[in-house]
Coordinates of C-alpha atoms and ligand atoms in Angstrom, one line a residue:
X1 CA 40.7 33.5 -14.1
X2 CA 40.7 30.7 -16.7
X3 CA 44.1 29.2 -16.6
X4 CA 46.0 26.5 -18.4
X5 CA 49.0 24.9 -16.9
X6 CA 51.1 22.7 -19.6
X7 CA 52.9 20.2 -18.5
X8 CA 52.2 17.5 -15.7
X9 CA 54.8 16.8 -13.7
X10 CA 56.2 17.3 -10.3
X11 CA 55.6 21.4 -10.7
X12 CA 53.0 21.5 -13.2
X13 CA 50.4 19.2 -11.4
X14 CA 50.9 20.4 -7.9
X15 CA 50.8 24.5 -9.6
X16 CA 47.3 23.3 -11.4
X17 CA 45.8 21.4 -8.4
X18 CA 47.2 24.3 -6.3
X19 CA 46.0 27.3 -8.2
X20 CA 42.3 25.4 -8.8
X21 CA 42.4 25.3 -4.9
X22 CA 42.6 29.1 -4.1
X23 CA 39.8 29.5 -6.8
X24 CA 41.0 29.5 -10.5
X25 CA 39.4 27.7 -13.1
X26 CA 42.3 25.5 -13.8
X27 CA 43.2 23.7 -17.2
X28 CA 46.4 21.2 -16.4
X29 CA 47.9 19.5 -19.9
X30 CA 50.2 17.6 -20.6
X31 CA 51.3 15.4 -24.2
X32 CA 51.9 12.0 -22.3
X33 CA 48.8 10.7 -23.0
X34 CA 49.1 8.0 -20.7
X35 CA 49.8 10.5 -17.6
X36 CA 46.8 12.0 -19.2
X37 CA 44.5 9.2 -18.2
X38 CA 45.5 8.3 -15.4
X39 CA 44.8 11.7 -14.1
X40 CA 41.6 11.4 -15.6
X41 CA 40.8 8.2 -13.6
X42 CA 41.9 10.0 -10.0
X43 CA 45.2 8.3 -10.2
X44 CA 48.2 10.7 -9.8
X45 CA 51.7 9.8 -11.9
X46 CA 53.7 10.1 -9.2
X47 CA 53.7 10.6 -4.9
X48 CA 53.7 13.7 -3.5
X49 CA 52.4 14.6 0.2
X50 CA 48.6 16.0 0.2
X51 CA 48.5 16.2 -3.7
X52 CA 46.3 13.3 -4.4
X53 CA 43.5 14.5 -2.0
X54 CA 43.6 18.0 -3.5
X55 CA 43.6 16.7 -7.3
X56 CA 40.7 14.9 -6.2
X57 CA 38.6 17.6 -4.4
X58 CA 39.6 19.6 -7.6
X59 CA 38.1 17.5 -9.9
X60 CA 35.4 17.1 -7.8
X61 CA 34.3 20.6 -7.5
X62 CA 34.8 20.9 -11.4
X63 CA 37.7 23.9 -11.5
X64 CA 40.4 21.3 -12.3
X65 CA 40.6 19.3 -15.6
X66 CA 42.7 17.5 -17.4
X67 CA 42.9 17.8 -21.2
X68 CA 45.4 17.8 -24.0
X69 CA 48.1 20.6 -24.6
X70 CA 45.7 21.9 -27.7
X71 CA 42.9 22.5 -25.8
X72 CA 44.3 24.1 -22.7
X73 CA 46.2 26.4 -25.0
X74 CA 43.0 27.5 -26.7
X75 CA 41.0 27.9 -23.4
X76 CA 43.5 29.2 -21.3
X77 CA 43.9 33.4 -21.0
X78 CA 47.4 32.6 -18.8
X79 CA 49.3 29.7 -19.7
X80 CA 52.0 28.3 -17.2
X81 CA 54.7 26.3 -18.9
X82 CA 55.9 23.8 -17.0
X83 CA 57.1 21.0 -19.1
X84 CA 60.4 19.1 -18.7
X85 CA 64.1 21.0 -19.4
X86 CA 66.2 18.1 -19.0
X87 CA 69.9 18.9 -19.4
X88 CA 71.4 18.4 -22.7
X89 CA 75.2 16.3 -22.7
X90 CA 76.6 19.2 -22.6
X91 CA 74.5 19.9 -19.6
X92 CA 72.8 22.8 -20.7
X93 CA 69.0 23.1 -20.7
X94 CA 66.9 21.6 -23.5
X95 CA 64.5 23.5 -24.1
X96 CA 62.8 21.9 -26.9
X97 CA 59.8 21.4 -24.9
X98 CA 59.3 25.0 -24.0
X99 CA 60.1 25.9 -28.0
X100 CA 57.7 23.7 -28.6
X101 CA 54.7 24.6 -26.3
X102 CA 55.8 28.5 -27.6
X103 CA 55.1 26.9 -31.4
X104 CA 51.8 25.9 -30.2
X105 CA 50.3 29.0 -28.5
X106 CA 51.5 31.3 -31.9
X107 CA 50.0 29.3 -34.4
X108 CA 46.5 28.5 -32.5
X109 CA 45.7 30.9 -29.7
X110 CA 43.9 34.1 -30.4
X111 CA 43.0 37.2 -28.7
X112 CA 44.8 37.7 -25.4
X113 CA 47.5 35.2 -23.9
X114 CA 50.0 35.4 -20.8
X115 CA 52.6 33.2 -21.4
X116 CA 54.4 32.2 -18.0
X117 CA 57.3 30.0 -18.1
X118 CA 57.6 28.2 -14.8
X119 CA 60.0 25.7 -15.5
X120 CA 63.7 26.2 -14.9
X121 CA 65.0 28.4 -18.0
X122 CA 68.4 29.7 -18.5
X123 CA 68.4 34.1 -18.8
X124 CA 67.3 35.6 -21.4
X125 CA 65.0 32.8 -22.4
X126 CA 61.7 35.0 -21.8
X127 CA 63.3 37.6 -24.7
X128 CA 63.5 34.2 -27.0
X129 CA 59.9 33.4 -26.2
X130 CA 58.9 36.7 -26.7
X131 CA 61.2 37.2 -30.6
X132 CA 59.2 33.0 -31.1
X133 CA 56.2 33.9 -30.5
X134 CA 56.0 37.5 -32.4
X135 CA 57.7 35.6 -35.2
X136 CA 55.7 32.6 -35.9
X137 CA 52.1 35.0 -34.2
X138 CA 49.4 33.3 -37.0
X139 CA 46.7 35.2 -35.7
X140 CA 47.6 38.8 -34.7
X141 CA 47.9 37.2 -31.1
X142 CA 48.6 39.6 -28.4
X143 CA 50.5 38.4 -25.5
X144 CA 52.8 38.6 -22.7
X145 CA 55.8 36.7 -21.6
X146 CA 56.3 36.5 -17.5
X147 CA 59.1 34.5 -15.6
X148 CA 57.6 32.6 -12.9
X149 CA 60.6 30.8 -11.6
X150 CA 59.2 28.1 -9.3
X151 CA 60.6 27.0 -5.8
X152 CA 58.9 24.0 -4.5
X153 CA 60.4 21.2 -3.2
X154 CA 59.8 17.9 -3.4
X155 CA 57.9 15.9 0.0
X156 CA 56.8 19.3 0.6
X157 CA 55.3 21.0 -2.3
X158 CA 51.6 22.0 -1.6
X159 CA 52.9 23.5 1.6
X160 CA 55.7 25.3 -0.4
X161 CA 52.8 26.4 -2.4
X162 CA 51.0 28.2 0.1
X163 CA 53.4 29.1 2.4
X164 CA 56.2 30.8 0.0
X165 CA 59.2 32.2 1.3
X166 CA 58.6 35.1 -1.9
X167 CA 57.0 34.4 -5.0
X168 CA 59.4 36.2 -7.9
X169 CA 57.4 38.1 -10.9
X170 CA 59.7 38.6 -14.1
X171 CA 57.1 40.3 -16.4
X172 CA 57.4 43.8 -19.0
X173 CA 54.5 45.1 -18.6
X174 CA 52.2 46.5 -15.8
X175 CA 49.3 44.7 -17.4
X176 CA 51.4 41.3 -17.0
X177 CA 52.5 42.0 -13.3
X178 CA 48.3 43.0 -12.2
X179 CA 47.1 39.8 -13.6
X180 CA 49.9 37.7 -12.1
X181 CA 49.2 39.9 -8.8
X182 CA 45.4 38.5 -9.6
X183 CA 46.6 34.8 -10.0
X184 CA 48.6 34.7 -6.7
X185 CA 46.2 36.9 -4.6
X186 CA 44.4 34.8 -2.6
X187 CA 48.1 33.3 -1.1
X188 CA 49.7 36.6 -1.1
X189 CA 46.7 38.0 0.9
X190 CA 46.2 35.5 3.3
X191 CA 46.0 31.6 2.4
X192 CA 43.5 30.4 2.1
X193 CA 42.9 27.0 4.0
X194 CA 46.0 25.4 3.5
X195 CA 45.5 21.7 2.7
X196 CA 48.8 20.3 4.5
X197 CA 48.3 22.4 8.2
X198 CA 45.2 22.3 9.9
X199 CA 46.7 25.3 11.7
X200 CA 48.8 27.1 9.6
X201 CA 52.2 28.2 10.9
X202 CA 52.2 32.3 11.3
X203 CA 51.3 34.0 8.3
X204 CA 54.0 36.3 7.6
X205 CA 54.0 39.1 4.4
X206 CA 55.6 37.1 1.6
X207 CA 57.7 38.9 -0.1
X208 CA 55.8 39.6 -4.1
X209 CA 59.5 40.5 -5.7
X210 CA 58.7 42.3 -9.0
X211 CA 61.2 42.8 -11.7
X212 CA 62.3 42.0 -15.4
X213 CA 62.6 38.6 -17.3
X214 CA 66.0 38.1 -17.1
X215 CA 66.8 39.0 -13.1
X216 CA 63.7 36.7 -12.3
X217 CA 65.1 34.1 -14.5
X218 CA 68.4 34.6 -12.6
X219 CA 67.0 34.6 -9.1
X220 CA 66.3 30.7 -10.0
X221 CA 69.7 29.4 -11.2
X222 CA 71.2 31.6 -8.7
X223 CA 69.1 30.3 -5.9
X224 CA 69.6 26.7 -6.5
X225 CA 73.0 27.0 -7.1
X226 CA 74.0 28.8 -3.9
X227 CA 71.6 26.1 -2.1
X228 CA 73.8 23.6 -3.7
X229 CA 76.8 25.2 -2.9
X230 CA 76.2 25.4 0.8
X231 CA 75.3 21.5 0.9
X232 CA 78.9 21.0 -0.9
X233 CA 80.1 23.2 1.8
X234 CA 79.0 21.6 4.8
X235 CA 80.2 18.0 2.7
X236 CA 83.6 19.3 2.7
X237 CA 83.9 20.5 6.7
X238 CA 82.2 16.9 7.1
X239 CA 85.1 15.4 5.9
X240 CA 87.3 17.8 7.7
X241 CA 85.9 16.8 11.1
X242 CA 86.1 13.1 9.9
X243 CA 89.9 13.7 9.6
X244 CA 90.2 16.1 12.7
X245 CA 87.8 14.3 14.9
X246 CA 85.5 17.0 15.2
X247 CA 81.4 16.5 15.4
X248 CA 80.1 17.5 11.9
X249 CA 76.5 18.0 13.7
X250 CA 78.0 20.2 16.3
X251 CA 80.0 22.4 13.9
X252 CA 77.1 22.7 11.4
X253 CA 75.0 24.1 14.5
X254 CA 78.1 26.1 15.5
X255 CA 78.2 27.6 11.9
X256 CA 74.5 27.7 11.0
X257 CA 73.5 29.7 14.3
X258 CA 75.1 32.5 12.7
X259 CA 71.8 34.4 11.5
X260 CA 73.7 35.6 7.9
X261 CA 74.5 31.4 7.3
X262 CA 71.6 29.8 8.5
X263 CA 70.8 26.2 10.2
X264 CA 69.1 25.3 6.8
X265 CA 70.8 22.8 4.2
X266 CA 73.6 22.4 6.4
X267 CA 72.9 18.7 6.7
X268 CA 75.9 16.4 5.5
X269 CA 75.5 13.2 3.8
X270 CA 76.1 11.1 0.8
X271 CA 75.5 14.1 -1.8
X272 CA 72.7 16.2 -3.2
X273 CA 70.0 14.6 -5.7
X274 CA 67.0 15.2 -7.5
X275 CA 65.5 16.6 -10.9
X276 CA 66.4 20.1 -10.4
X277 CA 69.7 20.8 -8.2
X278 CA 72.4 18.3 -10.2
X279 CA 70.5 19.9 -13.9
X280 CA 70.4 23.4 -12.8
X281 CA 73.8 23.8 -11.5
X282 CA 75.2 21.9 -14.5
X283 CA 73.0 24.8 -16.9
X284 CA 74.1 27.6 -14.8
X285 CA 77.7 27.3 -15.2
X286 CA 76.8 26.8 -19.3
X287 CA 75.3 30.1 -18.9
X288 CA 78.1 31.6 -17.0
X289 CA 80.4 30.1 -20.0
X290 CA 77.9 31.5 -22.6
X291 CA 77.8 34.9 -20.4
X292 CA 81.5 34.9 -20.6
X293 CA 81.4 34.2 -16.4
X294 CA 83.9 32.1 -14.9
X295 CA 82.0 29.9 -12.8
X296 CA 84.4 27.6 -11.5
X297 CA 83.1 28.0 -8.3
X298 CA 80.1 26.0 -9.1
X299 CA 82.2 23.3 -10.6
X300 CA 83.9 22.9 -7.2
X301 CA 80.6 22.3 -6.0
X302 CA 79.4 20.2 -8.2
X303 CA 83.2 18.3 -8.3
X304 CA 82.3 17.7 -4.6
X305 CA 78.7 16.6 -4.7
X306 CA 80.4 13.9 -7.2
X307 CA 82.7 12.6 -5.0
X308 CA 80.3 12.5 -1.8
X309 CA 78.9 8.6 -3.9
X310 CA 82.8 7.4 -3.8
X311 CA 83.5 8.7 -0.7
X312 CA 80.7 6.8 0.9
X313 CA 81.6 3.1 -1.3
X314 CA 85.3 3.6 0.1
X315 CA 83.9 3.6 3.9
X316 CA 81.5 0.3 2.8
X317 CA 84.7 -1.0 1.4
X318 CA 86.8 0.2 4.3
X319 CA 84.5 -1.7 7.4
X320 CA 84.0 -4.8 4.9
X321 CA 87.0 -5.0 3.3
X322 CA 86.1 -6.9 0.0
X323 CA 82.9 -6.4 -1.5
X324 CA 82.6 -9.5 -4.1
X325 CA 79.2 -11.5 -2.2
X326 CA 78.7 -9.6 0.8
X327 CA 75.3 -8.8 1.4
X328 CA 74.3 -5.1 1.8
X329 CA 70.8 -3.6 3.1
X330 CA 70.1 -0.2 1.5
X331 CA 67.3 1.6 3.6
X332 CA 66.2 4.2 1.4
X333 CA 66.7 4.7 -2.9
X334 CA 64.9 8.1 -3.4
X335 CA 66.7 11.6 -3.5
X336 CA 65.1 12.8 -0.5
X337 CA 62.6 11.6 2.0
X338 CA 58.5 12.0 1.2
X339 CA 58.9 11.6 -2.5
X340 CA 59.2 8.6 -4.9
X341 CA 61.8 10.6 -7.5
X342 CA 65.1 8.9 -8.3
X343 CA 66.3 11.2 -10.4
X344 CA 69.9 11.6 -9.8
X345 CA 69.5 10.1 -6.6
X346 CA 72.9 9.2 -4.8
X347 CA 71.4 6.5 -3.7
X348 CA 71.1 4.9 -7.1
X349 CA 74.3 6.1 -7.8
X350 CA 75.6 4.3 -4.5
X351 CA 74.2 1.8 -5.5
X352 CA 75.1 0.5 -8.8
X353 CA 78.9 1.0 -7.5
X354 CA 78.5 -1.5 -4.7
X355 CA 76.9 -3.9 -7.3
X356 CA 80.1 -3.3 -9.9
X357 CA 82.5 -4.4 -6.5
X358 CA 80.4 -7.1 -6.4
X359 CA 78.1 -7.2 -3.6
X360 CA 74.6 -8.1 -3.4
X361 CA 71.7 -5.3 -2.7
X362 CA 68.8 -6.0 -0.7
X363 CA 67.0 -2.8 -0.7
X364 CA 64.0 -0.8 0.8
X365 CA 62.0 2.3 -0.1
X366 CA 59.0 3.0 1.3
X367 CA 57.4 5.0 -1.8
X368 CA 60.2 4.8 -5.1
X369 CA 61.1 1.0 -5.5
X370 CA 59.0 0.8 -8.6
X371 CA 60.8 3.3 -10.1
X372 CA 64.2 2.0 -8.8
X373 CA 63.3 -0.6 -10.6
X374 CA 63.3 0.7 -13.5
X375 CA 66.3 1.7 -13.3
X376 CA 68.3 -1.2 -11.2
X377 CA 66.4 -4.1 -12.0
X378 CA 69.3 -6.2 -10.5
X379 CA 69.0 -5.2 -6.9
X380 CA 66.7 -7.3 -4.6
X381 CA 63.6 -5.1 -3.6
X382 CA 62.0 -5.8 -0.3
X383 CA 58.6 -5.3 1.2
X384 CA 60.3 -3.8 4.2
X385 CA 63.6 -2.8 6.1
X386 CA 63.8 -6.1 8.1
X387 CA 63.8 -7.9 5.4
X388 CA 66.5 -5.8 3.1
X389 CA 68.7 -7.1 6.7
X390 CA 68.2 -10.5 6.4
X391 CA 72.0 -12.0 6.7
X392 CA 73.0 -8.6 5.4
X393 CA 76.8 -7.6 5.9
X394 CA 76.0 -4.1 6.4
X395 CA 73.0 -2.0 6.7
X396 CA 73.5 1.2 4.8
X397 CA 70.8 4.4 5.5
X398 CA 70.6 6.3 1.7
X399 CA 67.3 8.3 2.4
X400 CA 66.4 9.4 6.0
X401 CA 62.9 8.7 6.0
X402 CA 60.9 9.4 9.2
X403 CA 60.2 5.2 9.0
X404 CA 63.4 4.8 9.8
X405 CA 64.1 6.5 12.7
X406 CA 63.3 3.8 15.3
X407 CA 64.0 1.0 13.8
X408 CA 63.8 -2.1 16.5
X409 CA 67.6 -2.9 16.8
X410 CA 67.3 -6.0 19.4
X411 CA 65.4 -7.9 16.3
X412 CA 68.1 -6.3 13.7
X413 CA 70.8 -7.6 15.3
X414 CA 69.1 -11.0 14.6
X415 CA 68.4 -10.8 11.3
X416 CA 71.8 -9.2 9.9
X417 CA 74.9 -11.8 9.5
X418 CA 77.2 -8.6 10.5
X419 CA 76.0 -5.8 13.2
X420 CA 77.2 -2.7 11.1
X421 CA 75.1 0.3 10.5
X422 CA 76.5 3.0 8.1
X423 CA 74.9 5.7 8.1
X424 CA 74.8 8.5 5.1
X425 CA 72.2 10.8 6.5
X426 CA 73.4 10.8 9.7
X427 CA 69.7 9.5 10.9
X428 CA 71.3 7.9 14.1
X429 CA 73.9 8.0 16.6
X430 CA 76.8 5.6 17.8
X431 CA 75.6 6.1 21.8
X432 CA 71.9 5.1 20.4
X433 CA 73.2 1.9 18.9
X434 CA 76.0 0.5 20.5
X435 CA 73.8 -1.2 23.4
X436 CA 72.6 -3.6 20.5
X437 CA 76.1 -4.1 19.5
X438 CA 75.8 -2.5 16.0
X439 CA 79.0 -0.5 14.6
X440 CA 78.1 2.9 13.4
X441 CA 80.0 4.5 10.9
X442 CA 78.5 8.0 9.7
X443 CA 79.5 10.9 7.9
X444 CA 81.3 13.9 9.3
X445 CA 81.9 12.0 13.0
X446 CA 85.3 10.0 13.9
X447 CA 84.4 6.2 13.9
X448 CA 84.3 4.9 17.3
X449 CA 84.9 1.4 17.1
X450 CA 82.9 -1.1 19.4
X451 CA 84.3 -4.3 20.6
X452 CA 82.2 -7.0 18.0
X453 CA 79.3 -9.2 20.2
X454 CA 80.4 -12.8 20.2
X455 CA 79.3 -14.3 16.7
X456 CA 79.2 -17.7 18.1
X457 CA 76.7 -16.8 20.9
X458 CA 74.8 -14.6 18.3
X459 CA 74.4 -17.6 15.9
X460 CA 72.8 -19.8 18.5
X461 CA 70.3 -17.1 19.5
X462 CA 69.8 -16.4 15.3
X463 CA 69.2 -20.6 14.6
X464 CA 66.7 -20.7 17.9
X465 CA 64.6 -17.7 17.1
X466 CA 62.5 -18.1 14.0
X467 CA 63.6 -14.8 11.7
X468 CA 61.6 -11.9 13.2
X469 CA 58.8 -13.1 15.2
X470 CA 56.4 -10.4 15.4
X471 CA 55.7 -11.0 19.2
X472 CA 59.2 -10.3 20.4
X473 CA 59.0 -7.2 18.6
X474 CA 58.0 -3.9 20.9
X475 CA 55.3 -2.0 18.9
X476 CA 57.4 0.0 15.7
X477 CA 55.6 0.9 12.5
X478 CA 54.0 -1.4 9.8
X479 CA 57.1 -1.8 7.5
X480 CA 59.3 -1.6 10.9
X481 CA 57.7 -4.9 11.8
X482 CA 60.3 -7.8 10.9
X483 CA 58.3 -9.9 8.1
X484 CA 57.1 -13.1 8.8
Ligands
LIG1 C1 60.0 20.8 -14.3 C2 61.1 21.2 -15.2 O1 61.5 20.2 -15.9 C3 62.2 21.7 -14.3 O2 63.2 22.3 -15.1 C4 61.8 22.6 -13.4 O3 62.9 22.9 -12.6 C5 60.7 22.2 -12.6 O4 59.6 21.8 -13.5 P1 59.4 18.5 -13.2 O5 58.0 19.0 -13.0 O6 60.0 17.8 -12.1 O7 60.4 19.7 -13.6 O8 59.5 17.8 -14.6 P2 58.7 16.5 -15.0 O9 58.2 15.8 -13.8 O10 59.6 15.8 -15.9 O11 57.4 17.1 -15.8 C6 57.5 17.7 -17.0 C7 56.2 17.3 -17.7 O12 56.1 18.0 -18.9 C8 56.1 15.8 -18.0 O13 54.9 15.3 -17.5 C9 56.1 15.7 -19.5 O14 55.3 14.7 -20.0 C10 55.5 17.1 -19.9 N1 55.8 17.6 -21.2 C11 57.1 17.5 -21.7 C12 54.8 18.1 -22.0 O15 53.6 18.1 -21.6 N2 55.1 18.6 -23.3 C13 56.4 18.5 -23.7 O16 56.6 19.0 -24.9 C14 57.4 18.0 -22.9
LIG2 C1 65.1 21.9 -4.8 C2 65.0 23.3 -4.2 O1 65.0 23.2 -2.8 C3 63.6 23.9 -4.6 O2 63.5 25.2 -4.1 C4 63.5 23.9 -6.2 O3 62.3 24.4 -6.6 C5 63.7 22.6 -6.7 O4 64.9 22.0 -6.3 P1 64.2 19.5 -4.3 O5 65.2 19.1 -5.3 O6 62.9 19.0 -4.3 O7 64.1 21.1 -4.3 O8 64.9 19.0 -2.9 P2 65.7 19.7 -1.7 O9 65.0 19.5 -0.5 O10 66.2 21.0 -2.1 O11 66.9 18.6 -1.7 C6 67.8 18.5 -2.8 C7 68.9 17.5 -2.5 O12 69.8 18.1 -1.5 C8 68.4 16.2 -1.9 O13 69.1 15.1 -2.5 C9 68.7 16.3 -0.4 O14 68.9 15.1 0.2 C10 70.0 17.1 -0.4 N1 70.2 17.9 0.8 C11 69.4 18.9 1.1 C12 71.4 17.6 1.5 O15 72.2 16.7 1.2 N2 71.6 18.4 2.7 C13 70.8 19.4 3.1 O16 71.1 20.0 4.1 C14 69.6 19.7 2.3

């Protein structure tokens, strides 16, 4: 089927490469010109696991292009929409861009169109599309409207392509519902090769759930929402077991093995992040005040997701005392690991709070420091983790990338001017690091204390040993390597 998928961002350009890879001919638009040609040229606007290779092979075989908003609308017989609903100060959903793609499609398509809105809509915003279109329909278009709502994440969204937990249909019409049952075949029958596992994991029947505009358009709010809510959740038992002296990882398996609660998003840490959770739990309780709903619910959770940043500058503040010049390593800026987004991401957040007390950021990301950048141009950006902990005062873990795991602590506990780890994914242990002399303070575990290593012996062994001398490093990967 000849497709057209406007906008090209994190969902609209992994839905085009995606949908060109199981066999449509794929048109993927979008009105930043600039993204435009970089696509164009092989480069992708952004990282994302196992999307650059399949844009490429795309391309390559000819069934993915790239071309303006104009074009794709005129070519394409189903149009996604998948163009940017930022939240509004009022934090409801602008939905300009969607308007505006709608404006588009009436006054220049003609014949047939299925319009698809992908991105993130509040209810009801299907029927508004529909009354748009009919209203400003140049042509005698004919057309349908479907709600698509889109659950990828980010770091993982080709698999999430391909291996769906459902894929959710909001359409009026049975015409609507058999071609979307057309687009989405070859993954509902069996996927096709996927491009992320060379052996898929167990195919199982994912679930096609068919229904109207406005439950589909629901099912998203809804879903991200409660997924929110159970991270706020497990934040708040964190900081009960913090105060009890309970294990936060031990009650989080205690609670998750419970098949109706689940082990997923039951990890505590610093707060949740990213483009779509903060945004869409902001517009859903709009729409439960424009429904006439009282949502506070969701603005406990989102209350709590706030306070996760504070929480976390009040323990800095709490193991360094005053903040004003200390030095502090930040291992991680993006929302998440395997993606270069900071949008909303606590660690930013963190971040510019440490600087306002004062201290000094030295900071390392192994894919989103350019745009960190562009957002905290006053932090120090390193070329790895050893160096962010040069002389740093604290070594603080924002994003649990895999890199980071196994860091090599002997050379560390060089480099740093204070052994203290704190921890706000919980990547580590106190039992793993004590034997290098490191304090670990984490999130949702009683501090354990460990008696502080000598400074005076440590200084002699930091002046003899030239900062991070590969050889005395055991084998730990390429940014892991202290820096010459
Ligand atoms: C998008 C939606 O914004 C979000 O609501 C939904 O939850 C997921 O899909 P994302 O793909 O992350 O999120 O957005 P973004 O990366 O900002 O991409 C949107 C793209 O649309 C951008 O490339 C932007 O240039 C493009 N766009 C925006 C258009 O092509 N036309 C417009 O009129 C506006
Ligand atoms: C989310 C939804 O998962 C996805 O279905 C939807 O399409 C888009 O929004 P994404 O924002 O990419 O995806 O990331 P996700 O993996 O959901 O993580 C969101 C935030 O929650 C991140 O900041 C992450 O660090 C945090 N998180 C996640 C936790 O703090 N604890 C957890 O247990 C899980």
């Amino acid at each position: 089927m000849q497709i057209s998928v406007v906008g090209a961002g994190y969902v609209g350009l992994t839905t085009a490469a995606c949908l060109a890879e199981i066999g449509h001919q794929v048109l993927c638009a979008d009105n930043d010109l600039g993204k435009l040609e970089k696509l164009n040229s092989g480069r992708l606007p952004f990282y994302e696991p196992h999307l650059d290779s399949l844009v490429q092979a795309n391309v390559a075989s000819g069934r993915l292009r790239f071309v303006s908003p104009a074009e794709a609308i005129e070519k394409g017989r189903a149009i996604f929409i998948c163009v940017g609903t930022p939240p509004l100060e009022n934090g409801e959903a602008d939905l300009s861009a969607i308007e505006s793609v709608a404006r588009t499609i009436a006054a220049t398509a003609r014949g047939y169109r299925l319009v698809i809105e992908k991105s993130t809509v509040p209810v009801q915003t299907a029927n508004r599309l529909w009354k748009h279109l009919s209203i400003y329909n140049a042509s005698g278009l004919e057309f349908d409207v479907v709600s698509n709502p889109e659950f990828l994440r980010e770091g993982s969204a080709v698999g999430d392509f391909f291996h769906p937990d459902r894929i959710v249909i909001g359409a009026e019409s049975p015409r609507a519902v058999s071609m979307m049952k057309e687009i989405y075949g070859p993954v509902l029958t069996s996927p096709a090769t996927c491009p992320v596992h060379s052996h898929c994991p167990p195919v199982h029947e994912i679930p096609l759930i068919v229904t109207d505009t406005n439950s589909a358009e629901l099912v998203k709010h809804a879903s991200n929402s409660f997924l929110a809510m159970k991270i706020s959740f497990i934040n708040l038992v964190a900081d009960a077991c913090e105060a009890a002296g309970a294990d936060i990882a031990k009650v989080a398996e205690g609670i998750g093995s419970d098949q109706r609660i689940g082990q997923s998003f039951l990890n505590p840490g610093i707060g949740f992040g990213g483009f779509c959770f903060p945004k869409d739990l902001q517009a859903f309780v709009r729409i439960g005040e424009r429904l006439g709903c009282d949502f506070s619910l969701l603005k406990e959770v989102e209350k709590i997701n706030l306070r996760r940043a504070e929480q976390f500058v009040a323990k800095v503040k709490k193991e360094l005392w005053v903040l004003r010049g200390k030095t502090l390593a930040v291992w991680g800026l993006a929302f998440k690991p395997d993606t270069d987004d900071v949008r909303f991401a606590p660690a930013l957040n963190i971040a510019t709070r440490l600087m306002a007390e004062g201290a000094h950021i030295r900071a390392y990301d192994p894919q989103a420091m350019q745009r960190a950048k562009d957002e905290l141009p006053e932090v120090t950006y390193c070329l790895s983790p050893y160096e962010a902990a040069q002389n740093a005062d604290a070594i603080l873990i924002l994003t649990e990338w895999a890199e980071f795991r196994h860091p090599d602590w002997a050379n560390l506990a060089k480099a740093v001017a204070h052994r203290l780890v704190i921890d706000g994914r919980n990547l580590y242990s106190a039992h793993e690091l004590a034997p290098h002399g490191f304090q670990y303070v984490c999130v949702g575990k009683p501090h354990v204390p460990q008696l502080p290593v000598a400074t005076s012996a440590k200084e002699l062994v930091v002046s003899q040993v030239p900062v991070a001398s590969p050889l005395s490093a055991p084998t730990v990967s390429a940014s892991m390597q202290p820096q010459p």
